[in-house]
Coordinates of C-alpha atoms in Angstrom, one line a residue:
F1 CA -1.4 -29.0 -11.7
Y2 CA -3.8 -29.8 -8.9
N3 CA -4.2 -26.1 -7.9
E4 CA -7.6 -25.7 -9.5
I5 CA -8.5 -29.4 -9.8
N6 CA -8.1 -31.0 -6.4
R7 CA -7.2 -28.9 -3.3
D8 CA -6.3 -31.8 -1.1
S9 CA -3.8 -33.1 -3.6
S10 CA -2.4 -29.6 -4.2
L11 CA -1.9 -29.3 -0.4
Y12 CA -0.1 -32.7 -0.2
Y13 CA 2.5 -31.8 -2.7
L14 CA 3.1 -28.3 -1.3
D15 CA 3.8 -29.9 2.1
Q16 CA 6.4 -32.1 0.4
S17 CA 8.1 -29.1 -1.3
I18 CA 8.5 -26.8 1.7
P19 CA 11.0 -28.9 3.7
I20 CA 13.0 -29.5 0.5
A21 CA 13.2 -25.7 -0.1
K22 CA 14.3 -25.2 3.5
R23 CA 17.1 -27.8 3.2
L24 CA 18.3 -26.1 0.0
K25 CA 18.1 -22.6 1.6
L26 CA 15.9 -21.5 -1.3
K27 CA 13.9 -18.9 0.7
L28 CA 11.9 -17.5 -2.2
N29 CA 10.8 -21.0 -3.4
E30 CA 9.8 -21.7 0.2
A31 CA 7.7 -18.5 0.3
R32 CA 6.0 -19.3 -3.0
A33 CA 5.0 -22.7 -1.7
L34 CA 3.7 -21.2 1.6
D35 CA 1.7 -18.7 -0.5
S36 CA 0.1 -21.5 -2.5
K37 CA -0.5 -23.5 0.6
G38 CA -2.4 -20.5 2.1
Y39 CA -4.4 -20.3 -1.1
A40 CA -5.4 -24.0 -1.0
L41 CA -6.2 -23.9 2.8
M42 CA -8.4 -20.9 2.3
H43 CA -10.5 -22.6 -0.4
L44 CA -10.8 -25.6 1.9
G45 CA -12.2 -23.3 4.6
N46 CA -9.3 -23.6 7.0
Y47 CA -8.8 -19.8 7.6
P48 CA -6.4 -20.0 10.6
R49 CA -3.8 -22.2 8.9
S50 CA -4.3 -20.2 5.7
L51 CA -3.4 -17.0 7.6
E52 CA -0.4 -18.7 9.2
A53 CA 1.0 -19.7 5.8
F54 CA 0.5 -16.3 4.3
L55 CA 2.2 -14.5 7.3
Q56 CA 5.2 -16.9 7.0
A57 CA 5.5 -16.2 3.3
L58 CA 5.3 -12.4 3.8
K59 CA 8.0 -12.5 6.5
I60 CA 10.4 -14.2 3.9
E61 CA 9.4 -12.0 1.0
K62 CA 9.8 -8.7 2.8
D63 CA 13.4 -9.5 3.8
P64 CA 16.0 -8.6 1.0
A65 CA 18.3 -11.3 2.5
S66 CA 15.9 -13.9 1.0
E67 CA 17.4 -13.0 -2.4
K68 CA 20.8 -14.6 -1.5
Y69 CA 20.0 -18.1 -2.9
T70 CA 17.8 -18.2 -5.9
W71 CA 17.0 -20.9 -8.4
N72 CA 15.3 -21.3 -11.7
L73 CA 15.0 -17.6 -12.5
A74 CA 13.5 -16.7 -15.8
K75 CA 15.7 -15.2 -18.5
G76 CA 16.4 -11.5 -17.7
Q77 CA 14.8 -11.8 -14.2
T78 CA 16.7 -10.5 -11.2
A79 CA 16.5 -11.9 -7.7
T80 CA 15.0 -8.6 -6.4
N81 CA 12.3 -8.7 -9.1
E82 CA 11.6 -12.3 -8.2
R83 CA 11.2 -11.4 -4.5
L84 CA 8.9 -8.4 -5.3
D85 CA 6.9 -10.6 -7.6
A86 CA 6.4 -13.3 -4.9
L87 CA 5.4 -10.6 -2.5
G88 CA 2.8 -9.3 -5.0
Y89 CA 1.2 -12.8 -5.2
T90 CA 1.1 -13.2 -1.5
Y91 CA -0.6 -9.8 -1.0
H92 CA -3.0 -10.8 -3.8
N93 CA -3.9 -14.1 -2.3
M94 CA -4.2 -12.6 1.2
G95 CA -6.8 -10.3 -0.4
H96 CA -8.9 -13.4 -1.1
L97 CA -8.7 -14.4 2.6
Y98 CA -9.6 -10.9 3.8
G99 CA -12.6 -10.9 1.5
T100 CA -13.7 -14.4 2.6
T101 CA -13.5 -13.3 6.3
G102 CA -15.5 -10.1 5.6
N103 CA -12.8 -7.4 5.6
R104 CA -13.5 -5.6 2.3
D105 CA -11.2 -2.6 2.9
K106 CA -8.1 -4.8 3.4
Q107 CA -9.2 -7.0 0.5
I108 CA -9.3 -4.1 -2.0
S109 CA -6.1 -2.5 -0.5
N110 CA -4.2 -5.8 -1.0
Y111 CA -5.4 -6.2 -4.6
F112 CA -4.2 -2.7 -5.4
T113 CA -0.8 -3.3 -3.7
A114 CA -0.4 -6.5 -5.6
M115 CA -1.1 -4.6 -8.9
T116 CA 1.5 -2.0 -8.1
L117 CA 4.1 -4.6 -7.4
A118 CA 3.1 -6.5 -10.6
E119 CA 3.5 -3.3 -12.7
T120 CA 6.9 -2.7 -11.1
V121 CA 8.2 -6.2 -12.2
K122 CA 6.0 -6.3 -15.4
D123 CA 4.1 -9.4 -14.4
T124 CA 1.1 -9.5 -16.8
L125 CA -0.4 -12.5 -15.2
L126 CA -0.6 -10.9 -11.7
I127 CA -1.9 -7.7 -13.2
A128 CA -4.7 -9.7 -14.8
F129 CA -5.4 -11.5 -11.5
A130 CA -5.6 -8.2 -9.6
N131 CA -8.0 -6.7 -12.1
M132 CA -10.2 -9.8 -12.2
N133 CA -10.5 -9.9 -8.4
L134 CA -11.2 -6.2 -8.1
G135 CA -14.0 -6.9 -10.6
R136 CA -15.3 -9.6 -8.2
V137 CA -15.2 -7.2 -5.2
Y138 CA -17.1 -4.4 -7.0
L139 CA -19.7 -7.0 -8.2
D140 CA -20.2 -8.0 -4.6
L141 CA -20.6 -4.3 -3.7
N142 CA -23.1 -3.9 -6.6
K143 CA -20.9 -1.4 -8.4
L144 CA -21.5 -3.1 -11.7
D145 CA -20.0 -0.6 -14.1
S146 CA -16.7 -0.6 -12.1
A147 CA -16.8 -4.4 -11.9
L148 CA -17.2 -4.7 -15.7
L149 CA -14.4 -2.2 -16.3
F150 CA -11.9 -4.2 -14.2
A151 CA -13.2 -7.6 -15.6
Q152 CA -12.6 -6.4 -19.2
K153 CA -9.1 -5.2 -18.3
A154 CA -8.4 -8.6 -16.9
L155 CA -9.6 -10.4 -20.0
D156 CA -7.4 -8.2 -22.2
H157 CA -4.4 -9.1 -20.1
F158 CA -5.2 -12.8 -20.1
S159 CA -5.4 -12.8 -23.9
K160 CA -1.7 -11.7 -24.1
L161 CA -0.5 -14.7 -22.0
S162 CA 0.8 -18.0 -23.2
F163 CA -1.5 -21.1 -23.5
E164 CA -0.8 -22.5 -20.1
W165 CA -2.1 -19.4 -18.3
K166 CA -5.1 -18.9 -20.5
K167 CA -6.9 -21.4 -18.3
Y168 CA -7.7 -18.4 -16.1
Q169 CA -9.7 -16.8 -18.9
G170 CA -12.6 -18.9 -17.7
F171 CA -12.6 -17.1 -14.3
T172 CA -12.9 -13.8 -16.0
L173 CA -15.6 -14.9 -18.5
T174 CA -17.7 -16.3 -15.6
L175 CA -17.3 -12.9 -13.8
I176 CA -18.4 -11.0 -16.9
G177 CA -21.4 -13.3 -17.2
S178 CA -22.3 -12.7 -13.5
I179 CA -22.0 -9.0 -13.9
N180 CA -24.2 -9.0 -17.1
R181 CA -26.8 -11.2 -15.3
E182 CA -27.0 -8.6 -12.5
K183 CA -27.3 -5.8 -15.1
G184 CA -30.2 -7.7 -16.7
N185 CA -28.2 -8.4 -19.9
F186 CA -29.2 -12.1 -20.0
E187 CA -28.1 -12.8 -23.6
L188 CA -24.6 -11.4 -22.9
A189 CA -24.5 -13.3 -19.7
T190 CA -25.4 -16.6 -21.4
E191 CA -22.8 -16.0 -24.1
A192 CA -20.1 -15.3 -21.5
A193 CA -21.1 -18.4 -19.5
R194 CA -20.8 -20.7 -22.5
K195 CA -17.4 -19.2 -23.5
A196 CA -16.3 -19.8 -19.8
I197 CA -17.4 -23.4 -19.9
K198 CA -15.5 -23.9 -23.2
A199 CA -12.3 -22.3 -21.8
D200 CA -12.5 -24.2 -18.5
T201 CA -13.0 -27.5 -20.4
E202 CA -10.1 -26.8 -22.9
H203 CA -7.7 -25.9 -20.1
N204 CA -8.9 -28.4 -17.5
N205 CA -9.8 -25.7 -15.0
I206 CA -12.2 -27.9 -13.0
S207 CA -12.4 -25.4 -10.1
N208 CA -14.0 -22.6 -12.2
L209 CA -16.1 -25.1 -14.2
V210 CA -18.3 -25.4 -11.1
D211 CA -19.0 -21.7 -11.2
S212 CA -19.5 -21.6 -15.0
Y213 CA -22.0 -24.5 -14.9
S214 CA -23.8 -22.8 -11.9
L215 CA -24.0 -19.5 -13.7
L216 CA -25.6 -21.1 -16.8
S217 CA -28.0 -23.1 -14.6
S218 CA -29.1 -19.9 -12.8
L219 CA -29.6 -18.1 -16.2
F220 CA -31.8 -20.9 -17.6
V221 CA -34.1 -20.5 -14.6
V222 CA -34.5 -16.8 -15.4
L223 CA -35.0 -17.7 -19.1
N224 CA -37.8 -20.1 -18.1
K225 CA -35.8 -23.3 -19.1
P226 CA -36.0 -25.4 -16.0
D227 CA -34.8 -28.6 -17.8
S228 CA -31.6 -27.0 -19.0
S229 CA -31.2 -25.4 -15.5
I230 CA -31.3 -28.9 -13.9
E231 CA -29.0 -30.3 -16.6
Y232 CA -26.2 -27.8 -15.9
G233 CA -26.9 -27.8 -12.2
M234 CA -26.2 -31.6 -12.1
K235 CA -23.0 -31.0 -14.1
A236 CA -22.0 -28.3 -11.5
L237 CA -22.7 -30.7 -8.6
E238 CA -20.7 -33.5 -10.2
T239 CA -17.7 -31.2 -10.8
A240 CA -17.9 -29.7 -7.2
M241 CA -17.8 -33.2 -5.8
Q242 CA -14.7 -33.9 -7.9
V243 CA -12.8 -30.8 -6.9
G244 CA -13.8 -30.8 -3.2
Q245 CA -15.6 -27.5 -2.7
P246 CA -18.3 -27.9 -0.1
Q247 CA -19.3 -24.3 -0.3
N248 CA -20.0 -24.5 -4.0
R249 CA -21.8 -27.8 -3.5
A250 CA -24.2 -26.1 -1.1
R251 CA -24.8 -23.4 -3.6
V252 CA -25.5 -25.9 -6.3
Y253 CA -28.0 -27.8 -4.0
G254 CA -29.9 -24.5 -3.7
L255 CA -29.9 -24.0 -7.5
L256 CA -31.3 -27.5 -8.1
S257 CA -33.9 -27.1 -5.4
Y258 CA -35.1 -23.9 -7.1
A259 CA -35.1 -25.4 -10.6
Y260 CA -37.1 -28.5 -9.4
G261 CA -39.5 -26.2 -7.6
Y262 CA -40.0 -24.3 -10.8
Q263 CA -41.0 -27.7 -12.4
R264 CA -43.4 -28.3 -9.5
N265 CA -41.3 -31.4 -8.6
S266 CA -41.7 -31.0 -4.9
D267 CA -40.0 -34.2 -3.9
S268 CA -36.7 -33.4 -5.7
A269 CA -37.0 -29.7 -4.6
S270 CA -37.4 -30.7 -1.0
K271 CA -34.5 -33.3 -1.2
Y272 CA -32.0 -30.7 -2.5
L273 CA -33.3 -28.0 -0.1
Y274 CA -32.7 -30.5 2.8
L275 CA -29.2 -31.3 1.5
Q276 CA -28.4 -27.6 1.2
S277 CA -29.6 -26.8 4.7
T278 CA -27.8 -29.7 6.2
L279 CA -24.5 -28.9 4.5
N280 CA -24.8 -25.2 5.3
D281 CA -25.4 -25.9 9.0
S282 CA -22.2 -28.1 9.0
L283 CA -20.2 -25.5 7.1
H284 CA -21.4 -22.6 9.3
A285 CA -20.3 -24.5 12.4
V286 CA -16.9 -25.2 11.0
E287 CA -16.5 -21.7 9.6
K288 CA -17.5 -20.1 12.9
K289 CA -14.8 -22.2 14.6
N290 CA -12.2 -21.3 11.9
L291 CA -13.1 -17.6 12.0
L292 CA -12.6 -17.5 15.7
A293 CA -9.2 -19.2 15.4
Y294 CA -8.4 -16.9 12.5
Q295 CA -9.1 -13.8 14.6
N296 CA -7.0 -15.2 17.4
I297 CA -4.1 -15.6 15.0
G298 CA -4.5 -12.0 13.9
F299 CA -4.6 -10.9 17.6
D300 CA -1.5 -13.0 18.4
E301 CA 0.4 -11.4 15.5
Q302 CA -0.4 -7.9 16.8
I303 CA 0.8 -8.9 20.3
R304 CA 4.0 -10.3 18.7
L305 CA 4.6 -7.0 16.8
Q306 CA 3.9 -5.0 19.9
K307 CA 6.4 -7.1 21.9
L308 CA 9.1 -6.6 19.2
E309 CA 8.5 -2.8 19.4
E310 CA 8.9 -2.9 23.2
E311 CA 12.1 -4.9 22.9
K312 CA 13.4 -2.4 20.3
I313 CA 12.7 0.5 22.7
Q314 CA 14.3 -1.3 25.6
T315 CA 17.4 -1.9 23.5
Q316 CA 17.6 1.7 22.5
N317 CA 17.3 2.8 26.1
K318 CA 20.1 0.4 27.1
I319 CA 22.4 1.8 24.4
K320 CA 21.7 5.4 25.7
I321 CA 22.5 4.3 29.3
Y322 CA 25.7 2.6 28.2
A323 CA 26.7 5.8 26.3
M324 CA 26.0 7.9 29.4
L325 CA 28.1 5.5 31.5
A326 CA 30.9 5.6 29.0
G327 CA 30.8 9.4 29.0
L328 CA 30.9 9.4 32.8
G329 CA 33.8 6.9 32.7
V330 CA 35.7 9.2 30.4
L331 CA 35.0 12.2 32.7
L332 CA 36.1 10.2 35.7
S333 CA 39.3 9.3 33.9
I334 CA 39.9 13.0 33.2
G335 CA 39.4 13.8 36.9
L336 CA 41.9 11.1 38.0
I337 CA 44.4 12.4 35.5
L338 CA 44.0 16.0 36.8
Y339 CA 44.2 14.8 40.4
R340 CA 47.4 12.7 39.8
N341 CA 49.1 15.3 37.6
N342 CA 48.3 18.4 39.7
R343 CA 52.0 19.4 39.7
Q344 CA 52.1 19.4 35.9
K345 CA 49.2 21.8 35.6
Q346 CA 50.0 23.2 32.2
K347 CA 50.4 19.7 30.6
A348 CA 47.2 18.5 32.3
N349 CA 45.2 21.5 31.0
K350 CA 46.3 20.6 27.4
I351 CA 45.2 17.0 27.9
L352 CA 41.9 18.2 29.4
E353 CA 41.2 20.5 26.4
S354 CA 41.9 17.8 24.0
T355 CA 39.7 15.3 25.8
L356 CA 36.8 17.8 26.1
S357 CA 37.1 18.6 22.4
N358 CA 36.8 14.9 21.5
L359 CA 33.9 14.5 23.9
K360 CA 32.0 17.4 22.2
A361 CA 32.7 15.9 18.7
T362 CA 31.4 12.5 19.9
Q363 CA 28.4 14.1 21.4
S364 CA 27.7 16.0 18.2
Q365 CA 27.9 12.9 16.2
L366 CA 25.6 11.0 18.5
I367 CA 23.0 13.8 18.4
Q368 CA 23.3 14.0 14.6
S369 CA 22.8 10.2 14.2
E370 CA 19.8 10.3 16.5
K371 CA 18.2 13.1 14.6
M372 CA 18.7 11.5 11.3
A373 CA 17.3 8.2 12.5
S374 CA 14.3 9.9 14.1
L375 CA 13.4 11.8 10.9
G376 CA 14.0 8.7 8.8
E377 CA 11.5 6.7 10.8
L378 CA 8.9 9.6 10.5
T379 CA 9.4 9.9 6.8
A380 CA 9.1 6.1 6.2
G381 CA 5.9 6.0 8.3
I382 CA 4.3 8.9 6.3
A383 CA 5.2 7.2 3.0
H384 CA 3.7 3.9 4.0
E385 CA 0.5 5.6 5.4
I386 CA -0.3 7.4 2.1
Q387 CA 0.7 4.7 -0.3
N388 CA -2.6 2.7 -0.3
P389 CA -4.9 5.8 -0.7
L390 CA -2.7 7.0 -3.6
N391 CA -3.1 3.5 -5.2
F392 CA -6.9 4.2 -5.1
V393 CA -6.4 7.5 -6.9
N394 CA -4.4 5.5 -9.6
N395 CA -7.4 3.2 -10.3
F396 CA -10.6 4.9 -9.5
S397 CA -12.2 8.3 -9.8
E398 CA -15.5 9.9 -9.4
V399 CA -15.3 11.6 -12.8
N400 CA -15.2 8.3 -14.7
T401 CA -18.1 7.0 -12.5
E402 CA -20.2 10.0 -13.6
L403 CA -19.2 9.6 -17.2
S404 CA -20.1 5.9 -17.0
D405 CA -23.6 6.9 -15.8
E406 CA -23.9 9.2 -18.7
I407 CA -23.0 6.4 -21.1
V408 CA -25.8 4.3 -19.7
E409 CA -28.2 7.3 -20.2
E410 CA -27.1 7.9 -23.7
A411 CA -27.2 4.2 -24.5
E412 CA -30.9 4.2 -23.4
K413 CA -31.5 7.2 -25.7
G414 CA -29.6 5.5 -28.6
N415 CA -27.1 8.4 -29.0
L416 CA -24.2 6.4 -30.4
E417 CA -22.1 9.5 -31.3
D418 CA -22.4 10.8 -27.7
I419 CA -21.5 7.4 -26.4
K420 CA -18.3 7.5 -28.4
I421 CA -17.4 11.0 -27.2
I422 CA -18.0 10.0 -23.6
A423 CA -16.0 6.8 -24.0
K424 CA -13.1 8.8 -25.4
D425 CA -13.3 11.1 -22.4
I426 CA -13.3 8.1 -20.0
K427 CA -10.2 6.7 -21.8
Q428 CA -8.4 10.1 -21.6
N429 CA -9.4 10.5 -17.9
S430 CA -8.1 6.9 -17.2
E431 CA -4.8 7.7 -18.8
K432 CA -4.5 10.9 -16.7
I433 CA -5.5 9.0 -13.5
N434 CA -3.0 6.3 -14.3
Q435 CA -0.3 8.9 -15.0
H436 CA -0.9 10.8 -11.7
G437 CA -1.3 7.6 -9.8
K438 CA 2.1 6.4 -11.0
R439 CA 3.6 9.8 -10.2
A440 CA 2.2 9.5 -6.7
D441 CA 3.6 6.1 -6.4
A442 CA 7.0 7.4 -7.5
I443 CA 6.8 10.1 -4.8
V444 CA 6.2 7.4 -2.1
K445 CA 9.1 5.4 -3.4
G446 CA 11.2 8.5 -3.4
M447 CA 10.2 9.2 0.2
L448 CA 11.2 5.7 1.2
Q449 CA 14.6 6.2 -0.4
H450 CA 15.0 9.6 1.3
S451 CA 14.1 7.9 4.7
Q452 CA 17.3 5.8 4.4
S453 CA 20.7 6.9 5.6
S454 CA 22.3 9.4 3.3
S455 CA 25.1 8.1 1.0
G456 CA 26.9 11.5 1.4
M457 CA 27.4 11.7 -2.4
K458 CA 26.3 14.9 -4.2
Q459 CA 24.4 14.3 -7.4
P460 CA 22.8 16.7 -10.1
T461 CA 19.2 17.3 -8.8
D462 CA 16.2 19.2 -10.2
I463 CA 15.6 21.4 -7.2
N464 CA 12.3 22.7 -8.7
A465 CA 10.9 19.2 -8.9
L466 CA 12.1 18.4 -5.4
A467 CA 10.4 21.5 -4.0
Y468 CA 7.2 20.7 -5.8
E469 CA 7.1 17.1 -4.6
Y470 CA 7.6 17.9 -1.0
L471 CA 5.2 20.8 -0.9
H472 CA 2.4 18.5 -2.1
L473 CA 3.5 15.6 0.0
A474 CA 3.5 17.7 3.2
Y475 CA 0.1 19.1 2.4
H476 CA -1.5 15.7 1.8
G477 CA 0.2 14.3 4.9
L478 CA -1.5 17.0 7.0
R479 CA -4.8 16.6 5.2
A480 CA -4.7 12.8 6.0
K481 CA -4.6 13.8 9.8
D482 CA -7.1 16.7 9.5
K483 CA -9.7 16.6 6.7
S484 CA -11.1 20.0 7.7
F485 CA -7.8 21.7 6.9
N486 CA -7.4 23.4 3.5
A487 CA -4.7 25.7 2.3
T488 CA -3.7 27.5 -0.9
L489 CA -0.4 26.3 -2.4
K490 CA 1.6 28.8 -4.4
T491 CA 4.8 28.2 -6.3
E492 CA 7.2 30.3 -8.4
F493 CA 10.1 28.4 -9.8
D494 CA 13.1 29.8 -11.7
E495 CA 13.4 27.4 -14.7
S496 CA 16.9 28.7 -15.5
I497 CA 18.3 27.0 -12.5
G498 CA 18.5 23.5 -14.0
N499 CA 20.2 20.8 -12.0
I500 CA 22.5 21.6 -9.0
N501 CA 24.8 19.3 -7.1
I502 CA 23.3 18.4 -3.7
I503 CA 22.7 15.4 -1.5
S504 CA 19.0 15.1 -2.5
Q505 CA 18.1 13.0 0.6
D506 CA 19.4 15.6 2.9
I507 CA 18.0 18.7 1.2
S508 CA 14.6 17.0 0.8
R509 CA 14.6 16.5 4.6
V510 CA 15.3 20.2 5.1
M511 CA 12.4 21.2 2.7
L512 CA 10.0 18.7 4.2
N513 CA 10.7 20.0 7.7
L514 CA 10.3 23.7 6.7
I515 CA 7.1 23.1 4.7
N516 CA 5.6 20.9 7.5
N517 CA 6.3 23.8 10.0
A518 CA 4.6 26.2 7.6
F519 CA 1.4 24.2 7.4
Y520 CA 1.5 23.7 11.2
A521 CA 1.8 27.4 11.7
C522 CA -1.2 28.0 9.4
A523 CA -3.3 25.4 11.1
E524 CA -2.4 26.9 14.5
R525 CA -3.5 30.4 13.4
R526 CA -6.8 29.0 12.0
Q527 CA -7.5 27.2 15.3
S528 CA -6.6 30.3 17.3
I529 CA -9.1 32.4 15.2
I530 CA -11.9 29.8 15.7
S531 CA -11.2 29.6 19.5
E532 CA -11.1 33.3 20.0
S533 CA -14.3 34.0 18.0
K534 CA -16.4 31.6 20.3
N535 CA -20.0 32.4 19.4
A536 CA -19.2 35.3 17.1
Q537 CA -18.6 34.9 13.4
P538 CA -14.8 34.1 12.9
E539 CA -12.8 36.4 10.7
E540 CA -12.0 35.2 7.2
F541 CA -8.6 33.5 7.1
E542 CA -7.2 31.6 4.1
P543 CA -4.0 29.6 4.9
V544 CA -1.4 30.1 2.2
V545 CA 2.0 28.4 1.8
Y546 CA 4.3 29.8 -0.8
V547 CA 7.4 28.0 -2.2
S548 CA 9.8 29.6 -4.7
T549 CA 13.2 29.2 -6.2
K550 CA 15.5 31.8 -7.7
K551 CA 19.0 31.9 -9.0
I552 CA 21.1 34.9 -7.9
N553 CA 24.7 34.9 -9.3
E554 CA 26.3 31.6 -8.1
T555 CA 23.6 30.9 -5.5
V556 CA 20.2 29.2 -5.6
E557 CA 17.7 30.6 -3.1
I558 CA 14.7 28.5 -2.0
T559 CA 12.0 30.3 -0.1
V560 CA 9.3 28.8 2.1
R561 CA 6.7 31.4 3.3
D562 CA 3.5 31.0 5.3
N563 CA 0.9 33.3 6.7
G564 CA 0.7 31.4 10.0
T565 CA 1.3 32.4 13.6
G566 CA 4.9 33.6 13.2
I567 CA 7.7 33.1 15.7
P568 CA 7.9 35.1 18.9
Q569 CA 10.9 37.4 19.1
N570 CA 12.0 35.9 22.4
A571 CA 12.3 32.4 20.7
L572 CA 13.9 33.6 17.4
D573 CA 17.5 33.3 18.6
K574 CA 16.9 29.7 19.9
I575 CA 15.0 28.0 17.0
F576 CA 18.2 26.4 15.5
Q577 CA 19.3 25.0 18.9
P578 CA 19.0 21.3 19.3
F579 CA 15.9 20.2 21.3
F580 CA 14.3 23.6 21.4
T581 CA 10.7 23.7 20.3
T582 CA 7.7 26.0 20.7
K583 CA 5.3 23.1 20.0
P584 CA 3.3 21.5 22.8
T585 CA 4.8 18.5 24.6
G586 CA 4.7 15.4 22.4
Q587 CA 4.2 17.3 19.1
G588 CA 7.8 18.2 18.4
T589 CA 11.3 16.9 19.2
G590 CA 13.1 20.2 18.7
L591 CA 15.5 18.6 16.3
G592 CA 14.0 19.5 12.9
L593 CA 15.4 23.0 12.5
S594 CA 18.7 22.1 14.1
L595 CA 19.1 19.3 11.6
A596 CA 18.0 21.5 8.7
Y597 CA 20.6 24.2 9.8
D598 CA 23.4 21.6 10.0
I599 CA 22.5 20.1 6.6
V600 CA 22.5 23.5 4.8
K601 CA 25.8 24.4 6.5
A602 CA 27.3 21.1 5.4
H603 CA 26.4 22.1 1.8
G604 CA 28.2 25.4 2.2
G605 CA 25.0 27.3 2.3
E606 CA 23.0 29.5 4.7
L607 CA 19.6 29.1 6.3
K608 CA 17.9 32.4 7.3
V609 CA 14.5 33.3 8.8
E610 CA 12.3 36.4 8.6
T611 CA 9.2 36.5 10.8
K612 CA 6.5 38.7 12.2
E613 CA 4.5 37.4 15.1
G614 CA 0.8 36.9 14.2
E615 CA 1.4 37.4 10.4
G616 CA 3.7 34.7 9.2
T617 CA 7.3 33.4 8.7
T618 CA 9.7 33.1 5.8
F619 CA 12.6 30.6 5.7
I620 CA 15.3 31.2 3.0
I621 CA 17.7 28.4 2.0
Q622 CA 20.8 29.6 0.1
L623 CA 22.9 27.0 -1.7
P624 CA 25.9 27.3 -3.9
V625 CA 25.4 26.3 -7.5
V626 CA 28.6 24.3 -7.7

């Protein structure tokens, strides 16, 4: 109730609710309250405590164990969806904090992450919020067409909500008015401002009413109506005093000073200019102190994460040492048995053979577990790294920007039919962008699933779709590291294959490893050509990676071919051995091909290689259909 009316009162009741949620073990309710607390503290200018509250909320919301105790779920809502929804709101509100403290990249990234989570759980309100605040960011960046596009989307979503949530329509209408003011559309801006004031008043949204009054006041100055500007400036000041927003109050002082100056009332103009200057000095001093504390918290969080990582590494090292000691202990026991039972040599030999066999099996299991864990961490890291850029693809494109510019040009010419055609193109492009963005998001989610431990259960899988996904994922992963690298991707898929029974997580790891190796070989050959040419013109080389599938009797054959460096003949017999690699130190573990070979064998298949040094390599995966 007090959220947009009186921040201090809102904060008071939030502080009452958090210990109650803790006593009842309602983790998600505690996280919601911490998120709202961070939101209130941010608006009060206390950035350090705001960041602390948001970080505490994120820690709870990222932990699936927080779903154990839930309360007051909406009809049809699951505990998992409730947690993801809460996580979306915290990312969204942290976006405000990043924007307030000057980090535009993280602000935009957080809004897009919040929108993705909101679409996952079908939260229309959060989708509306994310669109509205993206509109605000693009307004600040003076990208007015993009700002108006997101603002209109937000308004459409708010119109679908129940009465209690329509109070946020005022925020969007004020935003639309501000955008039109910057575009010079003063009549549209004034109309939007009046609608915003009406919506804010009807829904008791006192917080935004300050901005709505201020917008109308600034418009009346431009429209040469200083008396009206002062009238609405005074209303804005009175409302800002009520809600407790010193930053807005300072801005209103500036508006009043300008309006009185326009009336040639120098006394009142000087008075409000003095009040603005004094308040700004005070706010700047407090904000500087808060920003420093905020930065320290961020630094402390990085130190904490680094310390956790170091502890993780130390724990893993201890486990390895204990495993080695255990192995030595077993070997020592074997030696004692042999020494004490020398007279029973035949029996002792049988015991030794059995023990060595068990040791080899145990060692094989340990190596396999280590390889799977290593690849899983790598896969999860790549998926997280590419998710935010893919979210951008889902919501923004240069094509629509150019078309938007064309609409403006055609509007100036008065070509209504051309405008309709371009608008239709923009809509179609947006649908395609959204479609591909969702597909990219699905790829990331699929990668995160594949990074988990395998369930060991075979399921019908579209091998063509799997090959296509991992070809493009590997390519864009390499492009993220090296923007100068380009390659031609070629595919040839046998549509008659249909679905085959495989463990998709495992086979996807095999394909990802082989395709990554293919791109690495192409990149190495390209670099070698550049290095050898020195000052001369380098020879033309086009990296090509080719992936195909083919059904031969009861076998499916998956081929990964490249025109890279090839594999030296003296290394060909060793490439499937664990820990063998031809890559420089630090760039390869030597486990990838060994793991791939083991996985294919476990599926009853074969992994073959054909290579010619300096010309390229072909890997062939043969899997049984049943």
